[in-house]
Coordinates of C-alpha atoms and ligand atoms in Angstrom, one line a residue:
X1 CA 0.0 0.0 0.0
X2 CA 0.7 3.2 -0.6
X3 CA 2.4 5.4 2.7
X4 CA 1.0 8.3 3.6
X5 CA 0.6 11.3 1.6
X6 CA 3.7 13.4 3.0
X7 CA 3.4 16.9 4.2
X8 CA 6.5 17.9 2.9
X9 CA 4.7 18.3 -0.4
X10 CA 2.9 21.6 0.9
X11 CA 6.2 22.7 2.5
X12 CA 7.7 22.3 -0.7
X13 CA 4.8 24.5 -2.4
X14 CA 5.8 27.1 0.9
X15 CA 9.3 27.6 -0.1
X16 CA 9.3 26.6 -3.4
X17 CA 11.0 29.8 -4.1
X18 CA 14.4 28.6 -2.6
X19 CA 17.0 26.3 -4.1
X20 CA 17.1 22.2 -3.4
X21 CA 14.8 22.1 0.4
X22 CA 12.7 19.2 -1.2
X23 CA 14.2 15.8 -2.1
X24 CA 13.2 14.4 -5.4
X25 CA 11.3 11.3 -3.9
X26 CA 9.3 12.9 -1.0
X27 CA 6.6 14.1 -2.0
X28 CA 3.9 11.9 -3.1
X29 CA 3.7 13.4 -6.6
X30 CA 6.9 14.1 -7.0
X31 CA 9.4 12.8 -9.2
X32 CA 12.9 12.4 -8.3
X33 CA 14.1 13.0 -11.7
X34 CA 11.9 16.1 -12.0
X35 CA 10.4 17.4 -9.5
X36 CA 12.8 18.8 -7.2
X37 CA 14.0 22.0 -6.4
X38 CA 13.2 25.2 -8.2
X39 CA 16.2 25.9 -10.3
X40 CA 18.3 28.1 -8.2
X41 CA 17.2 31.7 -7.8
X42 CA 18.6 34.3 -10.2
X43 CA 20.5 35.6 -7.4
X44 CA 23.0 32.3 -7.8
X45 CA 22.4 31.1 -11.0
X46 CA 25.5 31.1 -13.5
X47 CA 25.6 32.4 -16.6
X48 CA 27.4 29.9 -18.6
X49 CA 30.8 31.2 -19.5
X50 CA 32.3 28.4 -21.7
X51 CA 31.1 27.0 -24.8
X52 CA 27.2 26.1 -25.5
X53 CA 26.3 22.8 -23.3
X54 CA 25.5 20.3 -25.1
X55 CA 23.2 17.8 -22.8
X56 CA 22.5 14.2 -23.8
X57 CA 18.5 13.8 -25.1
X58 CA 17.7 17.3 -25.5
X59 CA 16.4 17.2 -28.7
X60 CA 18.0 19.4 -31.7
X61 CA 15.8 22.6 -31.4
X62 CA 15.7 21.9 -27.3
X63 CA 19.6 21.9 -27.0
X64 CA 19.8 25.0 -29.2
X65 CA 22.4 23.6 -31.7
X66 CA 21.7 21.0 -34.8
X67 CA 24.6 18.2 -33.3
X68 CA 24.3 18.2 -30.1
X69 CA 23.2 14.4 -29.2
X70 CA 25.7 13.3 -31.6
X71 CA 28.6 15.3 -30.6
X72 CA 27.9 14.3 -27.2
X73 CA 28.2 10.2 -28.1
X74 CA 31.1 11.4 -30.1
X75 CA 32.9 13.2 -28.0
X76 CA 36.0 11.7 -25.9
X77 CA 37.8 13.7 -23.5
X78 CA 40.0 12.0 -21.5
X79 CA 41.3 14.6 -19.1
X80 CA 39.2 16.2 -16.1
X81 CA 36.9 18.5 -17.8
X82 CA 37.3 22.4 -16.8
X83 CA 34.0 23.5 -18.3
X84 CA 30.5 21.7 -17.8
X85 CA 30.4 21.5 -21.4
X86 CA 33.3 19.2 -22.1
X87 CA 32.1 17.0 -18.8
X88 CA 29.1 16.7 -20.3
X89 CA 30.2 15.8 -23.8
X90 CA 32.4 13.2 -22.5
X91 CA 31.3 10.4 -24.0
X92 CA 32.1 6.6 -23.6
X93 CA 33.5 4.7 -26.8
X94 CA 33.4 1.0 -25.4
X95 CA 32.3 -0.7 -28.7
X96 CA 29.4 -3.2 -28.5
X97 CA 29.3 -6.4 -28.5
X98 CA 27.1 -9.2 -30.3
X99 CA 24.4 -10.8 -28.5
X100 CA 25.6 -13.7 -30.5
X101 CA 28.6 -14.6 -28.8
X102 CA 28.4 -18.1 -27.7
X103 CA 28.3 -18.5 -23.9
X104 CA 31.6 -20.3 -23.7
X105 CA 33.6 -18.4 -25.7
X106 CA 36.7 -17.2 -24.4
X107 CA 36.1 -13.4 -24.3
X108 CA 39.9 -11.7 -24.9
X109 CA 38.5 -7.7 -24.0
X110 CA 40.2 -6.3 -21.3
X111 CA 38.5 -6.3 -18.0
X112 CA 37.0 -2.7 -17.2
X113 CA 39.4 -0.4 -15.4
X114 CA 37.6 0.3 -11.6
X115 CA 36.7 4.0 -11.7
X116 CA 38.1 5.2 -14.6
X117 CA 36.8 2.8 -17.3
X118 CA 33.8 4.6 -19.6
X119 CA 31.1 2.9 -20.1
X120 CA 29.5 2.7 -23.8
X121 CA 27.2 4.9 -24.4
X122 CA 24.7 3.8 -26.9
X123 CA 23.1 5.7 -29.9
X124 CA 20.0 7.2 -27.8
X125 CA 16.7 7.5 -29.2
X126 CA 14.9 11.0 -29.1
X127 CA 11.8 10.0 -28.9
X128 CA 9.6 8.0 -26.0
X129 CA 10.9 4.5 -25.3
X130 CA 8.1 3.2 -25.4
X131 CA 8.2 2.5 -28.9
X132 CA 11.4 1.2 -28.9
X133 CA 12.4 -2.3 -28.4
X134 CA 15.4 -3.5 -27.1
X135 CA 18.7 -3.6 -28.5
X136 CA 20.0 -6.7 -29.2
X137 CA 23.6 -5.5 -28.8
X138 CA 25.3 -5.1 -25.3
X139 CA 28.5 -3.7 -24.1
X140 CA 31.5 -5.7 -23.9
X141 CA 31.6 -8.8 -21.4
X142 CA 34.3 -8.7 -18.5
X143 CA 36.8 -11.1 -18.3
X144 CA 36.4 -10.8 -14.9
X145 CA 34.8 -14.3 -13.5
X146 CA 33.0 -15.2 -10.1
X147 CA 33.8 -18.4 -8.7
X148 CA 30.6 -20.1 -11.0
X149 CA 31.6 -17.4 -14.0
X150 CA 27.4 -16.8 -13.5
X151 CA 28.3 -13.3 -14.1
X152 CA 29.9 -12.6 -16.9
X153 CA 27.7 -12.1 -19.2
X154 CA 25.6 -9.4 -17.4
X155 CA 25.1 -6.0 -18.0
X156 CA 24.3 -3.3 -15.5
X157 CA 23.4 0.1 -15.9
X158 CA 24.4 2.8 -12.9
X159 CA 22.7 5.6 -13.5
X160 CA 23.4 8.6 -10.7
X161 CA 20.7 11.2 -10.5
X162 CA 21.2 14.5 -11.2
X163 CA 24.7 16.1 -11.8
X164 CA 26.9 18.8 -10.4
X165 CA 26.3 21.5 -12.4
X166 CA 22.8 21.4 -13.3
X167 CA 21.9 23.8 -10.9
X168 CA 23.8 26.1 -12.8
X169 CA 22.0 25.8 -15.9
X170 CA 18.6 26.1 -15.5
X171 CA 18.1 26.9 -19.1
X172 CA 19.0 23.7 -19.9
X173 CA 17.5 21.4 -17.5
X174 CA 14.4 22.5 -17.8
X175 CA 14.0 21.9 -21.3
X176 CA 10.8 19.7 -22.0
X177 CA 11.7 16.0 -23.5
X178 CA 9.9 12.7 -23.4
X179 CA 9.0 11.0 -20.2
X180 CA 7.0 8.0 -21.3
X181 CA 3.5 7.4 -22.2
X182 CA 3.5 10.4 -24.2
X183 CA 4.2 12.8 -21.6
X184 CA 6.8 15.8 -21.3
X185 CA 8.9 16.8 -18.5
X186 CA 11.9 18.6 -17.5
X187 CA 15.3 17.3 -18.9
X188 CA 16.8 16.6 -15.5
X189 CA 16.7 18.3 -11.6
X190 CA 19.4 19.7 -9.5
X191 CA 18.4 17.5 -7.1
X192 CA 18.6 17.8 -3.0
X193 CA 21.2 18.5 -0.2
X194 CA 22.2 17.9 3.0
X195 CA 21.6 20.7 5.5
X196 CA 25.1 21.3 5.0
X197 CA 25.3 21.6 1.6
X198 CA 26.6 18.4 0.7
X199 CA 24.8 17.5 -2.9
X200 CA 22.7 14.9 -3.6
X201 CA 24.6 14.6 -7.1
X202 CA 27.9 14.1 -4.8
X203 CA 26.4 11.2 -2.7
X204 CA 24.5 9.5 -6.0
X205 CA 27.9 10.0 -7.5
X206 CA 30.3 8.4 -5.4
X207 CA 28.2 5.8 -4.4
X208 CA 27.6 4.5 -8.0
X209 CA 31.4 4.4 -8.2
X210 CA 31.3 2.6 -5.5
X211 CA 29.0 0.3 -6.7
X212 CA 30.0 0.2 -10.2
X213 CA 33.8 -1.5 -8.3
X214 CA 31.5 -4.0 -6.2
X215 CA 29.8 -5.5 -9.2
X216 CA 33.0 -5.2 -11.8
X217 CA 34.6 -7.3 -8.9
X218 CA 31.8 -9.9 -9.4
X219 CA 32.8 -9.7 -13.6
X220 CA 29.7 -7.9 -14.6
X221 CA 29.7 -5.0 -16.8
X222 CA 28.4 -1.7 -15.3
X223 CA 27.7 1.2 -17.4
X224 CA 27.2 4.2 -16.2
X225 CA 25.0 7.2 -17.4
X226 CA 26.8 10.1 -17.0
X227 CA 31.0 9.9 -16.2
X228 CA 31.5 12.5 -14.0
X229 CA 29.7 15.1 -11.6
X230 CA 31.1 18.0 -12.7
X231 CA 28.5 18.4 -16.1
X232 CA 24.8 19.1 -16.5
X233 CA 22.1 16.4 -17.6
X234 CA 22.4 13.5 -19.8
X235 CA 18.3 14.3 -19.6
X236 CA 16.3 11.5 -18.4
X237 CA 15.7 10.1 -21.7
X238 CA 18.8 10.0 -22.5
X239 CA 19.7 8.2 -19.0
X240 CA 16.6 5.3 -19.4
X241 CA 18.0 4.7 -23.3
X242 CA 21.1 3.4 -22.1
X243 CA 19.6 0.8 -20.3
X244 CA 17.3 0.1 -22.8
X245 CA 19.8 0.6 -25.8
X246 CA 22.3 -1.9 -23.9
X247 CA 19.7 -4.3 -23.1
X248 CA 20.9 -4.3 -19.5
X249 CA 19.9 -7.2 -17.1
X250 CA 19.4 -4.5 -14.5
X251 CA 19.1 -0.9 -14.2
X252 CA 19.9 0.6 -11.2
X253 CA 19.1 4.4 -10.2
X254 CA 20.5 6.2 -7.1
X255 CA 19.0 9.3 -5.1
X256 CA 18.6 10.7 -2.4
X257 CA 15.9 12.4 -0.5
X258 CA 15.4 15.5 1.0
X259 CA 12.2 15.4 3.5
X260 CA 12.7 18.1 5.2
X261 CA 10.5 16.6 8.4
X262 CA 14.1 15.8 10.4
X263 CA 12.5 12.5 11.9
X264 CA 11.8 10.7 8.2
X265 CA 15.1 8.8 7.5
X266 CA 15.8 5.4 5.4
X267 CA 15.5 4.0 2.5
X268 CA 13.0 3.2 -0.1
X269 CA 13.2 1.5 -3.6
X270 CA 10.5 2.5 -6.4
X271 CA 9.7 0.7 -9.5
X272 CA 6.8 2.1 -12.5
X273 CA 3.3 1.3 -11.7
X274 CA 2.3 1.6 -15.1
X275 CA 4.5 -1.3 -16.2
X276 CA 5.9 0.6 -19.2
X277 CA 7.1 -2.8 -20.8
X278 CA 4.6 -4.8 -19.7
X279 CA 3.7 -7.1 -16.8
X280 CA 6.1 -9.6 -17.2
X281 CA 9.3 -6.9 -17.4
X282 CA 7.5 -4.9 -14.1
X283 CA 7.4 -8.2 -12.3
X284 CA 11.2 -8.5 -12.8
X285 CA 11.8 -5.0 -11.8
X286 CA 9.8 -5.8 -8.8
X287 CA 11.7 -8.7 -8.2
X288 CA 15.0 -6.4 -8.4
X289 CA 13.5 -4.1 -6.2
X290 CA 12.7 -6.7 -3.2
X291 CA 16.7 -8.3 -3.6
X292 CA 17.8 -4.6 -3.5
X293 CA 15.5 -4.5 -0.3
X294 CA 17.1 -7.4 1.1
X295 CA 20.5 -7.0 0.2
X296 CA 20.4 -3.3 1.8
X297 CA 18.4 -4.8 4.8
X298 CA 20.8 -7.2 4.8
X299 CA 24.0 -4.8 5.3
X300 CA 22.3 -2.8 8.1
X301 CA 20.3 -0.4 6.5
X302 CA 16.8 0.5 7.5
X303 CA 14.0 1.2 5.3
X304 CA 12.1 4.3 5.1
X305 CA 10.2 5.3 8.7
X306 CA 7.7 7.2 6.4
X307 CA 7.5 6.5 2.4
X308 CA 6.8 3.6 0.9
X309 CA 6.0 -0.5 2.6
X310 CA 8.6 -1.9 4.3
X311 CA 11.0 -0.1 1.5
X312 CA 9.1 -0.7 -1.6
X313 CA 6.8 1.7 -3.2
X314 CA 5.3 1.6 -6.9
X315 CA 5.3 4.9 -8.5
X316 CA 3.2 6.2 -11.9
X317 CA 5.0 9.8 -12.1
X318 CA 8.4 8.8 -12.4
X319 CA 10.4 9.2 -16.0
X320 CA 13.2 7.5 -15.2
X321 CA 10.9 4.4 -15.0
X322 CA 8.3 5.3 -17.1
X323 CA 11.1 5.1 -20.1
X324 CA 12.6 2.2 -18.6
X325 CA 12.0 -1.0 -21.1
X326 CA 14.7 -3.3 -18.5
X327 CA 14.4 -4.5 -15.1
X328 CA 14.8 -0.8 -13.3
X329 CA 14.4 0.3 -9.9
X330 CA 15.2 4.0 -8.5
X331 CA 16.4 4.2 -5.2
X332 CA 16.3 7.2 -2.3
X333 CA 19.4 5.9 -0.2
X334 CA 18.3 8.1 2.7
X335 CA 17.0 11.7 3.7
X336 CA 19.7 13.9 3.4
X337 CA 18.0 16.9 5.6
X338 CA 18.1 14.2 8.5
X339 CA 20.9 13.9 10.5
X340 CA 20.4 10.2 11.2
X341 CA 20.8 9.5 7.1
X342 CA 23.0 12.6 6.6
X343 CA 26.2 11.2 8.6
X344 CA 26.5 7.9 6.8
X345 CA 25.4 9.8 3.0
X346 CA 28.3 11.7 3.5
X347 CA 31.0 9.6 4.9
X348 CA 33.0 7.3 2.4
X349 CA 31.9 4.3 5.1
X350 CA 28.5 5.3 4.7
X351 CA 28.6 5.5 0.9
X352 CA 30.3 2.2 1.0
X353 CA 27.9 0.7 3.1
X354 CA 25.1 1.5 0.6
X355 CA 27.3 0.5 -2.5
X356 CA 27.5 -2.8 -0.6
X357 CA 23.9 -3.8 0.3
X358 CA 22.6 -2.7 -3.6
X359 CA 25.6 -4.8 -5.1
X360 CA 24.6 -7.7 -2.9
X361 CA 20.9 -7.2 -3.6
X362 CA 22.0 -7.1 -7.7
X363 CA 24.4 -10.0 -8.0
X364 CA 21.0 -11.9 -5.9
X365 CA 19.1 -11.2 -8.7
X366 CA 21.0 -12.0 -11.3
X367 CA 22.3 -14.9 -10.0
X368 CA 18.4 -16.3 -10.1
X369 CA 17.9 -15.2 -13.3
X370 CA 18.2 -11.4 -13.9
Ligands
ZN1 ZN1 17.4 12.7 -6.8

């Protein structure tokens, strides 16, 4: 069942006039790709001073510039980027594989570099997903084997919400693409922050990197959405068609909340109610959702005192899973305004911690058939 309708929905409506107070999965109708804080007032918003920003699924007339999908796939920068533009046109080059590779062929690729290996980005669609099927091409396997080699052949997709810079360019992350089932919404959120500014980006950031090592470890291939936190977007299209392009065996989104009630803390993992690829592909994301429970359970974390059942909660308003034709959950790691969540999301133990019960809650699922 559903948990109660939060308050914190009319507080955000109170203060919606200043920055990141609200958390992108706390209010009822919220959605954590989209719905959070009112870009930042004009008081602190940037005027980009680099070169246009290109953002991965803006569409051509949205980004302002004919190219700008494709010279974001076709972009690679290898060194830190200075401006949010080149961060955000970094793009991943990892060459796809067949899906035709025989199961006990000796794969030769080298084994993906921890941290610093780019995930492929695929060709992303512009449009809704919906209408899209599968790709039947994947990234490359790792050589990397578990003790049963059960998973080498899988493919999971990071995705951290949000990214450092989009509250610095409003202009671009509010630009309208699709969000499933025909709708429109904003290209991405600047998402929440601790009470002392510590960024929800950050957090989602790190501990996808953290997670991204746990599961290469185990010899499955992680991509990740976006490749550093210091750009703006991809756009939330563009973030559900690289699961869906890469016909990943899991996608996994990280967030985290910002109810600003201090006594709401834990966790809570949502998957589409509207069961955008149909009843079969939901049941599997539900069943990705409950390991991700355990596993997280499991390593000592508590689910949410206030949103969702006993750490689960179906949601129709969300685009990241409305777009989402793979096993997908989205995941509030905590509530970053309360102090119980806030020491752990910001600590590299705490961040570890997290990493650790969603990796175990992945490999669970994957090992039983994900
Ligand atoms: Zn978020």
């Amino acid at each position: 069942m559903r948990a109660r309708k939060p308050v914190v929905s009319l507080l955000a409506v109170a203060v919606a006039v200043l920055p990141l107070l609200v958390g992108c999965g706390a209010a009822s109708t919220a959605d954590p790709t989209s719905a959070t804080a009112t870009p930042a007032p004009s008081s602190v918003v940037a005027v980009p001073t680099g070169p246009t920003v290109t953002v991965p699924g803006l569409d051509e007339t949205a980004a302002g510039t004919s190219s700008a999908s494709s010279a974001t796939r076709s972009t690679t920068v290898s060194s830190p980027a200075k401006t949010t533009a080149t961060s955000s046109e970094r793009a991943t080059t990892v060459p796809p594989k067949s899906s035709t590779v025989d199961v006990t062929t000796t794969v030769t690729v080298p084994p993906p570099t921890p941290s610093t290996s780019k995930a492929a980005e695929p060709p992303a669609t512009q449009h809704s997903t919906t209408s899209q099927p599968p790709s039947t091409t994947k990234a490359p396997v790792s050589t990397k084997q578990n003790s049963g080699g059960t998973m080498t052949r899988k493919v999971v997709v990071i995705d951290p919400g949000h990214n450092g810079q989009n509250n610095a360019h409003p202009e671009i992350i509010t630009q309208q693409v699709p969000a499933g089932f025909g709708e429109m919404k904003d290209c991405n959120t600047t998402g929440t922050e601790t009470r002392d500014g510590y960024t929800e980006s950050l957090f989602n950031w790190k501990t996808a990197l953290l997670l991204k090592e746990k599961l290469e470890a185990k010899g499955i291939t992680v991509i990740m959405t976006r490749d550093s936190n210091d750009g703006v977007g991809p756009c939330v299209n563009e973030r559900a068609a690289v699961g869906n392009d890469n016909n990943a065996d899991a996608v996994v989104s990280i967030h985290g909340d910002g109810d600003l009630h201090e006594s709401v803390h834990g966790f809570y993992v949502m998957t589409a109610e509207r069961a955008p690829a149909g009843a079969a592909m939901a049941a599997e994301s539900h069943r990705l959702a409950t390991d991700i429970r355990d596993g997280l359970v499991g390593d000592g974390s508590t689910p949410s005192n206030s949103l969702g059942d006993n750490g689960l909660w179906q949601r129709s308003d969300l685009s990241g899973l409305n777009l989402s034709m793979r096993p997908t959950v989205m995941l509030e790691m905590g509530n970053m305004k309360s102090a119980t969540d806030a020491g752990p999301m910001t600590s590299a133990a705490g961040q570890d911690k997290y990493a650790a019960g969603i990796a175990a809650g992945v490999v669970a699922f994957l090992v039983n058939g994900g």
